[in-house]
PDB file of C-alpha atoms in Angstrom:
ATOM      1  CA  UNK A 603     -91.135  18.669  64.123  1.00 50.00           C
ATOM      2  CA  UNK A 604     -88.817  16.317  65.714  1.00 58.00           C
ATOM      3  CA  UNK A 605     -89.858  13.714  63.269  1.00 68.00           C
ATOM      4  CA  UNK A 606     -88.894  15.768  60.238  1.00 74.00           C
ATOM      5  CA  UNK A 607     -85.675  16.787  61.949  1.00 69.00           C
ATOM      6  CA  UNK A 608     -84.770  13.140  62.476  1.00 67.00           C
ATOM      7  CA  UNK A 609     -85.794  12.316  58.956  1.00 71.00           C
ATOM      8  CA  UNK A 610     -83.583  15.054  57.619  1.00 74.00           C
ATOM      9  CA  UNK A 611     -80.714  13.839  59.810  1.00 73.00           C
ATOM     10  CA  UNK A 612     -81.234  10.256  58.662  1.00 72.00           C
ATOM     11  CA  UNK A 613     -81.451  11.367  55.035  1.00 69.00           C
ATOM     12  CA  UNK A 614     -78.329  13.473  55.513  1.00 73.00           C
ATOM     13  CA  UNK A 615     -76.575  10.523  57.126  1.00 67.00           C
ATOM     14  CA  UNK A 616     -77.612   8.207  54.268  1.00 69.00           C
ATOM     15  CA  UNK A 617     -76.522  10.812  51.748  1.00 67.00           C
ATOM     16  CA  UNK A 618     -73.158  11.269  53.478  1.00 66.00           C
ATOM     17  CA  UNK A 619     -72.626   7.512  53.792  1.00 64.00           C
ATOM     18  CA  UNK A 620     -73.406   7.095  50.096  1.00 64.00           C
ATOM     19  CA  UNK A 621     -70.950   9.898  49.395  1.00 60.00           C
ATOM     20  CA  UNK A 622     -68.336   8.081  51.459  1.00 60.00           C
ATOM     21  CA  UNK A 623     -69.095   4.866  49.588  1.00 56.00           C
ATOM     22  CA  UNK A 624     -68.920   6.596  46.254  1.00 59.00           C
ATOM     23  CA  UNK A 625     -65.790   8.429  47.430  1.00 62.00           C
ATOM     24  CA  UNK A 626     -64.203   5.065  48.228  1.00 68.00           C
ATOM     25  CA  UNK A 627     -65.208   3.781  44.812  1.00 69.00           C
ATOM     26  CA  UNK A 628     -63.777   6.895  43.212  1.00 68.00           C
ATOM     27  CA  UNK A 629     -60.577   6.486  45.216  1.00 72.00           C
ATOM     28  CA  UNK A 630     -60.425   2.815  44.260  1.00 77.00           C
ATOM     29  CA  UNK A 631     -60.938   3.667  40.571  1.00 76.00           C
ATOM     30  CA  UNK A 632     -58.344   6.432  40.819  1.00 76.00           C
ATOM     31  CA  UNK A 633     -55.926   3.980  42.397  1.00 80.00           C
ATOM     32  CA  UNK A 634     -56.633   1.436  39.657  1.00 80.00           C
ATOM     33  CA  UNK A 635     -56.181   4.090  36.973  1.00 78.00           C
ATOM     34  CA  UNK A 636     -52.964   5.283  38.563  1.00 82.00           C
ATOM     35  CA  UNK A 637     -51.707   1.696  38.848  1.00 86.00           C
ATOM     36  CA  UNK A 638     -52.630   0.907  35.255  1.00 82.00           C
ATOM     37  CA  UNK A 639     -51.041   4.179  34.134  1.00 83.00           C
ATOM     38  CA  UNK A 640     -47.818   3.322  36.004  1.00 86.00           C
ATOM     39  CA  UNK A 641     -47.873  -0.176  34.491  1.00 85.00           C
ATOM     40  CA  UNK A 642     -48.437   1.266  31.006  1.00 84.00           C
ATOM     41  CA  UNK A 643     -45.638   3.783  31.613  1.00 87.00           C
ATOM     42  CA  UNK A 644     -43.351   0.954  32.746  1.00 89.00           C
ATOM     43  CA  UNK A 645     -44.190  -1.077  29.623  1.00 89.00           C
ATOM     44  CA  UNK A 646     -43.645   1.990  27.424  1.00 87.00           C
ATOM     45  CA  UNK A 647     -40.297   2.660  29.119  1.00 88.00           C
ATOM     46  CA  UNK A 648     -39.263  -0.962  28.519  1.00 90.00           C
ATOM     47  CA  UNK A 649     -40.351  -0.710  24.876  1.00 89.00           C
ATOM     48  CA  UNK A 650     -38.465   2.567  24.461  1.00 89.00           C
ATOM     49  CA  UNK A 651     -35.364   1.026  26.062  1.00 90.00           C
ATOM     50  CA  UNK A 652     -35.679  -1.984  23.764  1.00 90.00           C
ATOM     51  CA  UNK A 653     -36.131   0.234  20.706  1.00 90.00           C
ATOM     52  CA  UNK A 654     -33.123   2.378  21.682  1.00 89.00           C
ATOM     53  CA  UNK A 655     -31.100  -0.816  22.121  1.00 90.00           C
ATOM     54  CA  UNK A 656     -32.144  -1.958  18.653  1.00 91.00           C
ATOM     55  CA  UNK A 657     -31.289   1.476  17.222  1.00 92.00           C
ATOM     56  CA  UNK A 658     -27.825   1.347  18.792  1.00 93.00           C
ATOM     57  CA  UNK A 659     -27.365  -2.195  17.466  1.00 94.00           C
ATOM     58  CA  UNK A 660     -28.391  -1.107  13.958  1.00 92.00           C
ATOM     59  CA  UNK A 661     -26.041   1.894  14.175  1.00 93.00           C
ATOM     60  CA  UNK A 662     -23.199  -0.470  15.102  1.00 94.00           C
ATOM     61  CA  UNK A 663     -24.113  -2.755  12.197  1.00 94.00           C
ATOM     62  CA  UNK A 664     -24.122   0.273   9.865  1.00 93.00           C
ATOM     63  CA  UNK A 665     -20.678   1.299  11.138  1.00 94.00           C
ATOM     64  CA  UNK A 666     -19.373  -2.235  10.557  1.00 94.00           C
ATOM     65  CA  UNK A 667     -20.813  -2.250   7.042  1.00 91.00           C
ATOM     66  CA  UNK A 668     -19.258   1.173   6.354  1.00 92.00           C
ATOM     67  CA  UNK A 669     -15.893  -0.164   7.552  1.00 91.00           C
ATOM     68  CA  UNK A 670     -16.246  -3.191   5.273  1.00 89.00           C
ATOM     69  CA  UNK A 671     -17.198  -0.884   2.407  1.00 87.00           C
ATOM     70  CA  UNK A 672     -14.107   1.246   3.061  1.00 86.00           C
ATOM     71  CA  UNK A 673     -11.951  -1.903   3.056  1.00 86.00           C
ATOM     72  CA  UNK A 674     -13.511  -3.036  -0.212  1.00 82.00           C
ATOM     73  CA  UNK A 675     -12.849   0.398  -1.717  1.00 82.00           C
ATOM     74  CA  UNK A 676      -9.231   0.182  -0.559  1.00 81.00           C
ATOM     75  CA  UNK A 677      -8.991  -3.329  -2.029  1.00 76.00           C
ATOM     76  CA  UNK A 678     -10.479  -2.040  -5.268  1.00 76.00           C
ATOM     77  CA  UNK A 679      -7.931   0.793  -5.344  1.00 76.00           C
ATOM     78  CA  UNK A 680      -5.110  -1.638  -4.603  1.00 77.00           C
ATOM     79  CA  UNK A 681      -6.395  -3.941  -7.364  1.00 77.00           C
ATOM     80  CA  UNK A 682      -6.400  -0.986  -9.754  1.00 81.00           C
ATOM     81  CA  UNK A 683      -2.860  -0.173  -8.620  1.00 81.00           C
ATOM     82  CA  UNK A 684      -1.840  -3.791  -9.254  1.00 81.00           C
ATOM     83  CA  UNK A 685      -3.473  -3.605 -12.682  1.00 84.00           C
ATOM     84  CA  UNK A 686      -1.482  -0.455 -13.434  1.00 85.00           C
ATOM     85  CA  UNK A 687       1.718  -2.151 -12.252  1.00 84.00           C
ATOM     86  CA  UNK A 688       0.979  -5.184 -14.435  1.00 86.00           C
ATOM     87  CA  UNK A 689       0.283  -2.940 -17.436  1.00 88.00           C
ATOM     88  CA  UNK A 690       3.605  -1.140 -16.926  1.00 87.00           C
ATOM     89  CA  UNK A 691       5.413  -4.460 -16.603  1.00 87.00           C
ATOM     90  CA  UNK A 692       3.755  -5.674 -19.806  1.00 86.00           C
ATOM     91  CA  UNK A 693       5.018  -2.551 -21.592  1.00 87.00           C
ATOM     92  CA  UNK A 694       8.534  -3.150 -20.239  1.00 86.00           C
ATOM     93  CA  UNK A 695       8.416  -6.763 -21.412  1.00 84.00           C
ATOM     94  CA  UNK A 696       7.284  -5.592 -24.865  1.00 85.00           C
ATOM     95  CA  UNK A 697      10.168  -3.091 -24.920  1.00 81.00           C
ATOM     96  CA  UNK A 698      12.671  -5.777 -23.928  1.00 79.00           C
ATOM     97  CA  UNK A 699      11.196  -8.141 -26.483  1.00 80.00           C
ATOM     98  CA  UNK A 700      11.450  -5.602 -29.281  1.00 80.00           C
ATOM     99  CA  UNK A 701      15.020  -4.745 -28.181  1.00 79.00           C
ATOM    100  CA  UNK A 702      15.922  -8.437 -28.216  1.00 80.00           C
ATOM    101  CA  UNK A 703      14.477  -8.700 -31.697  1.00 82.00           C
ATOM    102  CA  UNK A 704      16.597  -5.757 -32.844  1.00 86.00           C
ATOM    103  CA  UNK A 705      19.698  -7.198 -31.198  1.00 86.00           C
ATOM    104  CA  UNK A 706      18.973 -10.603 -32.728  1.00 86.00           C
ATOM    105  CA  UNK A 707      18.558  -9.088 -36.174  1.00 89.00           C
ATOM    106  CA  UNK A 708      21.734  -7.013 -35.677  1.00 89.00           C
ATOM    107  CA  UNK A 709      23.832  -9.993 -34.544  1.00 90.00           C
ATOM    108  CA  UNK A 710      22.426 -12.109 -37.365  1.00 91.00           C
ATOM    109  CA  UNK A 711      23.353  -9.391 -39.876  1.00 92.00           C
ATOM    110  CA  UNK A 712      26.857  -9.159 -38.385  1.00 93.00           C
ATOM    111  CA  UNK A 713      27.210 -12.950 -38.534  1.00 92.00           C
ATOM    112  CA  UNK A 714      26.045 -13.027 -42.162  1.00 93.00           C
ATOM    113  CA  UNK A 715      28.370 -10.136 -43.058  1.00 94.00           C
ATOM    114  CA  UNK A 716      31.274 -11.824 -41.252  1.00 94.00           C
ATOM    115  CA  UNK A 717      30.535 -15.107 -43.023  1.00 92.00           C
ATOM    116  CA  UNK A 718      30.421 -13.322 -46.367  1.00 93.00           C
ATOM    117  CA  UNK A 719      33.731 -11.552 -45.637  1.00 93.00           C
ATOM    118  CA  UNK A 720      35.340 -14.861 -44.567  1.00 93.00           C
ATOM    119  CA  UNK A 721      34.022 -16.455 -47.760  1.00 93.00           C
ATOM    120  CA  UNK A 722      35.523 -13.667 -49.875  1.00 92.00           C
ATOM    121  CA  UNK A 723      38.837 -13.824 -48.024  1.00 91.00           C
ATOM    122  CA  UNK A 724      39.002 -17.609 -48.395  1.00 92.00           C
ATOM    123  CA  UNK A 725      38.089 -17.373 -52.036  1.00 90.00           C
ATOM    124  CA  UNK A 726      40.791 -14.791 -52.532  1.00 89.00           C
ATOM    125  CA  UNK A 727      43.346 -17.030 -50.758  1.00 90.00           C
ATOM    126  CA  UNK A 728      42.085 -20.005 -52.742  1.00 88.00           C
ATOM    127  CA  UNK A 729      42.513 -18.109 -56.017  1.00 88.00           C
ATOM    128  CA  UNK A 730      46.011 -16.960 -55.056  1.00 88.00           C
ATOM    129  CA  UNK A 731      46.906 -20.493 -53.949  1.00 86.00           C
ATOM    130  CA  UNK A 732      45.559 -21.817 -57.245  1.00 85.00           C
ATOM    131  CA  UNK A 733      47.705 -19.344 -59.188  1.00 87.00           C
ATOM    132  CA  UNK A 734      50.766 -20.277 -57.147  1.00 87.00           C
ATOM    133  CA  UNK A 735      50.069 -23.949 -57.710  1.00 85.00           C
ATOM    134  CA  UNK A 736      49.789 -23.351 -61.483  1.00 85.00           C
ATOM    135  CA  UNK A 737      53.013 -21.406 -61.484  1.00 84.00           C
ATOM    136  CA  UNK A 738      54.745 -24.068 -59.430  1.00 84.00           C
ATOM    137  CA  UNK A 739      53.356 -26.758 -61.735  1.00 82.00           C
ATOM    138  CA  UNK A 740      54.582 -24.953 -64.807  1.00 80.00           C
ATOM    139  CA  UNK A 741      58.115 -24.676 -63.417  1.00 72.00           C
TER     140      UNK A 741
END
């Protein structure tokens, strides 16, 4: 009886010691899992931080590109305004040119008319002088 009691105590002791050993292994594996999980979490946090940094950088680049686009649109509008100004100036130049043509034609007509009148007046004086010279020659 004592023999079986001791055997059962020895078997219980062996069983408990194996449980302690397996418990240590379990604890060690749990520690390793926890450590690897913390390391993976740390790596994931770093990746997330890096990705957020890249997102913020891309957002800043997008804002810069939008600002450049707005400037280009303003430049385009100012170029269109300059084109409109140039078109209006071209119309004014055409108006001045046509007015100069009309004035030139008018002054030329006045000069021709004045020349014709002077010619007629001189011819009339020449004819009267010719008649006077004939009369004076006949006397």
